[in-house]
Coordinates of C-alpha atoms in Angstrom, one line a residue:
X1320 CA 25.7 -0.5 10.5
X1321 CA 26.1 -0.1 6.7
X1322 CA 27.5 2.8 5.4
X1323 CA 25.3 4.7 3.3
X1324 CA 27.1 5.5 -0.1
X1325 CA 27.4 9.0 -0.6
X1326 CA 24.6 10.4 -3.1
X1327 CA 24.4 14.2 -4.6
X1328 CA 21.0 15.3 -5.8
X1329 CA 22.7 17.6 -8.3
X1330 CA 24.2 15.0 -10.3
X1331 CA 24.1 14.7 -13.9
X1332 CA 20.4 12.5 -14.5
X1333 CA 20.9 9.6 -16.4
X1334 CA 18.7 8.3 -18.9
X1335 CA 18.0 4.3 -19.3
X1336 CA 16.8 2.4 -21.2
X1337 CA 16.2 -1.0 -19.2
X1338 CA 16.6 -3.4 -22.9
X1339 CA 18.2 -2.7 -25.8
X1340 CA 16.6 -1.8 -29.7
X1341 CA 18.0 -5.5 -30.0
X1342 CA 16.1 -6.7 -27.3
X1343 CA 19.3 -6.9 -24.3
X1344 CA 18.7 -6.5 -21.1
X1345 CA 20.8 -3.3 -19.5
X1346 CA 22.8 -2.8 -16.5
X1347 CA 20.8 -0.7 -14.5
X1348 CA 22.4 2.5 -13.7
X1349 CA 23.6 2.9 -9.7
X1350 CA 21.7 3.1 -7.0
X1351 CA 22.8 6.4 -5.8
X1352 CA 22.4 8.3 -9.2
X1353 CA 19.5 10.2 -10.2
X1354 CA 17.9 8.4 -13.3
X1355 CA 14.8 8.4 -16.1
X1356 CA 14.1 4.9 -16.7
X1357 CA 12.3 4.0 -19.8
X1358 CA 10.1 0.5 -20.2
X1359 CA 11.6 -1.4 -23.2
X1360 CA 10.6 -4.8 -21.8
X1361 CA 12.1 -5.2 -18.3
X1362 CA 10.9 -3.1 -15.3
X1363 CA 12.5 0.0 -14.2
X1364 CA 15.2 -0.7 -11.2
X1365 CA 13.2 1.8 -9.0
X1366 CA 10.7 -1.3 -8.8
X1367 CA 13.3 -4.4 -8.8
X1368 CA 16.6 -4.4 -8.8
X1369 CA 19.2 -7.2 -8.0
X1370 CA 22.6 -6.7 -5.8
X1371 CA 24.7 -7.7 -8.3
X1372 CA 24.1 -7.1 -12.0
X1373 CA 26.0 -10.2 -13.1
X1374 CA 24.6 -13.6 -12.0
X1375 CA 27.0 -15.7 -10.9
X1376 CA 26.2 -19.1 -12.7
X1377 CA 26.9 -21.3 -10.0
X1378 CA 26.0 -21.7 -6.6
X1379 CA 29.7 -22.7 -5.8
X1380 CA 30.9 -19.4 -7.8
X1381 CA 28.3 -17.0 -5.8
X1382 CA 29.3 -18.9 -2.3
X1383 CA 33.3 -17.9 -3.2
X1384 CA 32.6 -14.3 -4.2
X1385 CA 31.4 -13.5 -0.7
X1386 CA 28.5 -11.4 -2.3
X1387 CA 24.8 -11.5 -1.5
X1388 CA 22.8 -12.2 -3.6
X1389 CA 19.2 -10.4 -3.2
X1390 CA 16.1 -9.4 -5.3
X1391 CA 14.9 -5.7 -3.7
X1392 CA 11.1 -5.4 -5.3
X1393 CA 9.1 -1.7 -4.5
X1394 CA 6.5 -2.1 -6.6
X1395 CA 5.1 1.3 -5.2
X1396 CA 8.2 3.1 -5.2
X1397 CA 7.4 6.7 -6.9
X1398 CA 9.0 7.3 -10.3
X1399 CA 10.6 9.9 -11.6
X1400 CA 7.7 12.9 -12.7
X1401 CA 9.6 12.5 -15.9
X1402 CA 9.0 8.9 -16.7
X1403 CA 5.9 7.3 -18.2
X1404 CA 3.1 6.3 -16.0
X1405 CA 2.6 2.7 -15.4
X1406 CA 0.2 1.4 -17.8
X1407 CA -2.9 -0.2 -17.1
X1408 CA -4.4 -3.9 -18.9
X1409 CA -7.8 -4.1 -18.6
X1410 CA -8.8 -7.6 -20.7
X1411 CA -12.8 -7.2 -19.3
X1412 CA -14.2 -10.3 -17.8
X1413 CA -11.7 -12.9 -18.7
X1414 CA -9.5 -11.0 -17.0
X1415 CA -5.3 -11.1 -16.7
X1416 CA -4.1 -13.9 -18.9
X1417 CA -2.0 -16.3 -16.6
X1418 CA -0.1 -19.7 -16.9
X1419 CA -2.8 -22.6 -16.3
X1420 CA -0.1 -24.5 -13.7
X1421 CA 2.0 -21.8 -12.0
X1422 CA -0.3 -18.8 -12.4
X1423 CA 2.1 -16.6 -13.8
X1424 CA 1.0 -13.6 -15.6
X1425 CA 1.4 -12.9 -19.4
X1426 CA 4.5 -11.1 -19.9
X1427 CA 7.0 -10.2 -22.8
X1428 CA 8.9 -13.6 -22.3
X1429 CA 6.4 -15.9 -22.5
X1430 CA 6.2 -17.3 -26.2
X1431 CA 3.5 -17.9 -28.6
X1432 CA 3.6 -21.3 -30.0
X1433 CA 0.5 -20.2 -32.3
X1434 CA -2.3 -18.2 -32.4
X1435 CA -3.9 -20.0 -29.6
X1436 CA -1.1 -21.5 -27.3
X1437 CA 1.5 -20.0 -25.2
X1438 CA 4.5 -21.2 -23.2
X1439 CA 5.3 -20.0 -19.9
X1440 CA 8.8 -18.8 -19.3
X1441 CA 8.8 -19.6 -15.5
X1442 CA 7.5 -23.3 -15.6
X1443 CA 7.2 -23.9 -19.8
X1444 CA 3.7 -25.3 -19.1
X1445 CA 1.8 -24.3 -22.7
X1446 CA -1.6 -23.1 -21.9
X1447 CA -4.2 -22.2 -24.4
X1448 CA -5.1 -19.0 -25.0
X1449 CA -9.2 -17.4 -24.3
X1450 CA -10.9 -16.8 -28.0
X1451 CA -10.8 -13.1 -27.2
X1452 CA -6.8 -12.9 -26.8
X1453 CA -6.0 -15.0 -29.4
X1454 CA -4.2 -13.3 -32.3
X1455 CA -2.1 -14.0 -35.4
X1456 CA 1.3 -14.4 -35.7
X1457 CA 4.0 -12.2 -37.7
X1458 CA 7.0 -13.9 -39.5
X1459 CA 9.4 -13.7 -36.3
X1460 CA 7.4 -15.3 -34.3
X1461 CA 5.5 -12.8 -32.4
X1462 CA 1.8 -11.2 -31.9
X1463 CA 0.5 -8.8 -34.8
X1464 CA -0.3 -7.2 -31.7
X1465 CA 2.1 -7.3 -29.3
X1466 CA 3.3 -3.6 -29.8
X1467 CA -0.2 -2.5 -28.8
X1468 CA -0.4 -4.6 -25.2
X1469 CA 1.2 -3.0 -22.5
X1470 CA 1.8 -6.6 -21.1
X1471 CA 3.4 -7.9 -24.2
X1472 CA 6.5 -5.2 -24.6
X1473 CA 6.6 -3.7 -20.9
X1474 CA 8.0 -4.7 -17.4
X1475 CA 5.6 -3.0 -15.6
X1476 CA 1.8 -2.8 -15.6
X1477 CA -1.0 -2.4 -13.4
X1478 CA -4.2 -5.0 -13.7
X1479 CA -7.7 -3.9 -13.7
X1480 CA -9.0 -7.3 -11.8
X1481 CA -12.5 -8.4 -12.3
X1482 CA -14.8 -9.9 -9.8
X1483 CA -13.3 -12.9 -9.3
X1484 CA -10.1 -11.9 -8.0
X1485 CA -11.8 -10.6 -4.9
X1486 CA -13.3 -12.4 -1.6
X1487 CA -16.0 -9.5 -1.0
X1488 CA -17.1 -6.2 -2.4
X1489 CA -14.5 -3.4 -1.7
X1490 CA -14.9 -2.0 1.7
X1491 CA -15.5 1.5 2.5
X1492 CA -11.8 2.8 3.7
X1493 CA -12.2 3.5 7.8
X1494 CA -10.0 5.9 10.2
X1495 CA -10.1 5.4 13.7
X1496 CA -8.3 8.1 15.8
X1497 CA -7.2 7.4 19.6
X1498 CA -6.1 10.3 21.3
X1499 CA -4.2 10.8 24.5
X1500 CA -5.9 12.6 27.2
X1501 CA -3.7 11.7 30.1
X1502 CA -1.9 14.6 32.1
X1503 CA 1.3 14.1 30.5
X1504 CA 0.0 14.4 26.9
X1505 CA -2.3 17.6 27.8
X1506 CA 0.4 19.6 29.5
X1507 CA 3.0 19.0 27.1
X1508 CA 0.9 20.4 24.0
X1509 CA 0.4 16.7 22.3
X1510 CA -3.0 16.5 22.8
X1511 CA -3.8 19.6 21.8
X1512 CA -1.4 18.8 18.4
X1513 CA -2.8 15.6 17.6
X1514 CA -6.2 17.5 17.9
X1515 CA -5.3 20.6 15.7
X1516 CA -3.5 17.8 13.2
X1517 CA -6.3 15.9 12.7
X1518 CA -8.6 18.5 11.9
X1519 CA -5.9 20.0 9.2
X1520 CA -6.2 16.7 7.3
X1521 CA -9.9 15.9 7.4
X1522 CA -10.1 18.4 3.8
X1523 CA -7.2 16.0 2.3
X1524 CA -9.0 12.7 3.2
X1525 CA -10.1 10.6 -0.2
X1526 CA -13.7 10.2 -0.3
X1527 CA -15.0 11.9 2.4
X1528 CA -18.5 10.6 1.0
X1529 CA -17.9 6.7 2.3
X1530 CA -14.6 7.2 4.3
X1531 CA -15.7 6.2 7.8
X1532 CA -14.4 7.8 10.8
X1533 CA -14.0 7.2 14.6
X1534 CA -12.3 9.3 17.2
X1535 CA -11.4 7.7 20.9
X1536 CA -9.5 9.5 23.6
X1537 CA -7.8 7.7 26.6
X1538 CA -6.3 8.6 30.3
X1539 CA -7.0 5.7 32.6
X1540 CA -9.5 4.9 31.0
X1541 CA -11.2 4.6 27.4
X1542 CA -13.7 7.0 25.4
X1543 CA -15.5 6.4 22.5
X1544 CA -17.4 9.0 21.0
X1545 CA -20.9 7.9 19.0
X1546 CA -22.6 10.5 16.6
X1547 CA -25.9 9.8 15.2
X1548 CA -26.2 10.9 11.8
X1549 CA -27.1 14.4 11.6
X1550 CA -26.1 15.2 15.3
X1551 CA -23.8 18.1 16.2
X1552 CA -22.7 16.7 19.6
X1553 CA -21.2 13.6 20.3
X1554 CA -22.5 11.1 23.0
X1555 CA -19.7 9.9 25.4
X1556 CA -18.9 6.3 26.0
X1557 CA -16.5 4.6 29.0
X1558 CA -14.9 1.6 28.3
X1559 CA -13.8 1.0 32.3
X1560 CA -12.4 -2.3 32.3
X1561 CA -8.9 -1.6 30.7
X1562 CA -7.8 -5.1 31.2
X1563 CA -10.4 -6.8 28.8
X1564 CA -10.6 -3.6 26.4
X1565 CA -14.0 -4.0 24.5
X1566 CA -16.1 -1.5 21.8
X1567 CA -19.1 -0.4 24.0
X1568 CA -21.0 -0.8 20.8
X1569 CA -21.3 -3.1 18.3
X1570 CA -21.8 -0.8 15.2
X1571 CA -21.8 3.1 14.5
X1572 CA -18.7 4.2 16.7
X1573 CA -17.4 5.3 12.9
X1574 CA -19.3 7.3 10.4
X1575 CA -19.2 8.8 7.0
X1576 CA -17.3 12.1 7.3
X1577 CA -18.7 14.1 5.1
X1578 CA -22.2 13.8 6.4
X1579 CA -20.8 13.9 10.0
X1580 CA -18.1 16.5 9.1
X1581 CA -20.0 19.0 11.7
X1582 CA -20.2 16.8 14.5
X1583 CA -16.5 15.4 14.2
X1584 CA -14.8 18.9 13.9
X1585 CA -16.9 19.6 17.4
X1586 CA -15.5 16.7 19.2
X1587 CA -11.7 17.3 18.3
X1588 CA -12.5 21.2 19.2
X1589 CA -13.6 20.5 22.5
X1590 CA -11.2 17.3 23.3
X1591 CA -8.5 19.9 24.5
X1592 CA -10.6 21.9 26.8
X1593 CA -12.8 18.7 28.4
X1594 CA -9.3 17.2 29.5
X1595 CA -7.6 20.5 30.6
X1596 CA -7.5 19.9 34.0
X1597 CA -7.4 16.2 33.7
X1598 CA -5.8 14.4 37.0
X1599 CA -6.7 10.2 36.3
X1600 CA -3.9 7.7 36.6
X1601 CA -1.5 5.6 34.7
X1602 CA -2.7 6.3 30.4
X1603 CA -3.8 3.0 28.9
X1604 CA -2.6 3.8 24.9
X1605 CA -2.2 -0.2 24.1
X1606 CA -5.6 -1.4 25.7
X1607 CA -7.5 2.0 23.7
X1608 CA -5.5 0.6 20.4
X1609 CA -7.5 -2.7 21.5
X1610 CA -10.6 -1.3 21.8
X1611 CA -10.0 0.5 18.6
X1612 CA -9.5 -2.6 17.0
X1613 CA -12.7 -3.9 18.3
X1614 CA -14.8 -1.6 17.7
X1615 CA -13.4 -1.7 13.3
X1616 CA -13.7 -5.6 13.6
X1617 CA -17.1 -5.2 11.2
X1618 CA -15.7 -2.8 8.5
X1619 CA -12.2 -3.1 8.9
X1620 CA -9.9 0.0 8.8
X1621 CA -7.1 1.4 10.3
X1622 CA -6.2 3.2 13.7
X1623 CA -4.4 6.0 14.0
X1624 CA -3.0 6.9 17.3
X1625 CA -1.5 9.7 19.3
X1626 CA 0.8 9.3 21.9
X1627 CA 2.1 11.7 24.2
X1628 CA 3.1 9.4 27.1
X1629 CA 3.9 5.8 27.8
X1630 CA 1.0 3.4 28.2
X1631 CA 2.1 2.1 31.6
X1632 CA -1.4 1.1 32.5
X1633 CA -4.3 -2.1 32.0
X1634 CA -4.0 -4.3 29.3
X1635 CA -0.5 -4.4 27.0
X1636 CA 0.9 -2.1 29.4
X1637 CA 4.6 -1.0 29.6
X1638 CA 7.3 -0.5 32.3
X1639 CA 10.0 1.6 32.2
X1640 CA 13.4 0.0 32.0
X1641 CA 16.4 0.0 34.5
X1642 CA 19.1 2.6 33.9

């Protein structure tokens, strides 16, 4: 195990700037202190940062110093509510401007032969540049412009993509929830948890308009529950071969929230009570997961599942290891 540095939240916050007013890079301030990074060309360390500040300029040299040598990249790591927000490029339909051979995007180190070429610093492939990006150049060698495009004089940005950058339309997100019913879960208050839990968050979900949602339950065996839209009660379905796990139907097992809110809120109200006195077998989490899976195979999503016991039973089941 590697020791954890020591780190104290009520350290003195440092402020860096990650390049210099002469355009040097700067050593990125440690990893245990509390910093404000500013974008002056390079990215903030809270998104990349390198073990070791110096680059050893030879394999030979980095193979004697004993050190690793490793890139740690977080490109959603949360700043610091102090720092600028990440800005976004939008370039409309010709969307981000990249190298023609290696794809890489534009970014403050690539350099501008002329107004219409550019060569990239990763592979120094010169790619011409679309009519609508192309601009003048100043006596040093850079853009008129390049102060005024985010991707030009900062480490960071975010890309509004256009069309062709995806395979299909964007999906509307999905939430499946499997719950355990089995005796284990219900008498020791997870069910009942998981129940109250998910009802808490249905107000913070994003979108409730198109965000789809599922709920299934599972003992020794599987439950789906289908609402029809504008139903208050839910229709019960048993998936009873746990060995094969299958969705009993091929569409509507999840449904917009917010014009099923009514209905959904009523099954997770009454989950606790209908399994009270359950007494089945051996719970089946990993072959309800399957199902789950299943049943999101035509609009994707995610499942998120609630165990209060271990799934010792049909398909992907576990066994409890020797003391």
């Amino acid at each position: 195990q590697i020791p954890r540095p020591p780190h104290d939240p009520h350290d003195e916050i440092v402020r860096y700037d990650t390049r210099s007013q002469l355009g040097v890079a700067m050593h990125p301030p440690a990893a245990t202190s509390s910093f404000i990074a500013k974008d002056t060309g390079s990215c903030s360390p809270r998104y990349m940062r390198s073990t070791m500040s110096t680059i050893p300029n030879t394999g030979d040299l980095l193979v004697s110093s004993g050190m690793p040598l490793t890139i740690i990249v977080q490109p959603l790591a949360m700043p610091h509510p102090e720092e600028e927000p990440i800005q976004v490029v939008d370039n409309g339909d010709i969307g981000p401007i990249r190298c023609s051979r290696c794809k890489a995007y534009m970014n403050p180190f690539m350099r501008f032969l002329d107004h219409t070429r550019f060569q990239c610093n990763f592979c120094t492939h010169v790619t011409e540049c679309p009519r609508d990006y192309q601009c003048n150049l100043g006596a040093d060698g850079r853009r008129r412009d390049w102060t005024e495009r985010p991707e030009l004089c900062r480490g960071s940005v975010e890309y509004n993509a256009p069309k062709e950058y995806m395979v299909r339309p964007p999906m509307s997100p999905a939430l499946f929830f499997c719950i355990d019913v089995s005796p284990a879960a219900v008498q020791s208050g997870a069910t009942t948890s998981a129940c109250e839990a998910i009802l808490r968050t249905l107000d913070s979900v994003p979108h409730p308009e198109r965000t789809l949602v599922g709920v299934c339950t599972f003992d020794s065996t599987i439950h789906f529950y289908a609402l029809r839209p504008g139903a208050s009660q839910a229709h019960m379905l048993v998936v009873p071969d746990v060995d094969e796990p299958y969705a009993p139907l091929p569409t509507g097992l999840v449904v917009p929230l917010e014009a099923n809110r009514e209905g959904i809120e009523g099954v997770l109200k009454q989950i606790p009570d209908m399994f009270a006195s359950n007494r089945h077998g051996a719970p089946v989490g990993t072959a309800a997961i399957k199902a789950c899976i299943e049943a999101l195979k035509p609009v994707g999503g995610r499942v998120l599942c609630f165990l209060g016991s271990m799934p010792t039973g049909g398909y992907g089941a576990l066994k409890q290891r020797g003391g």
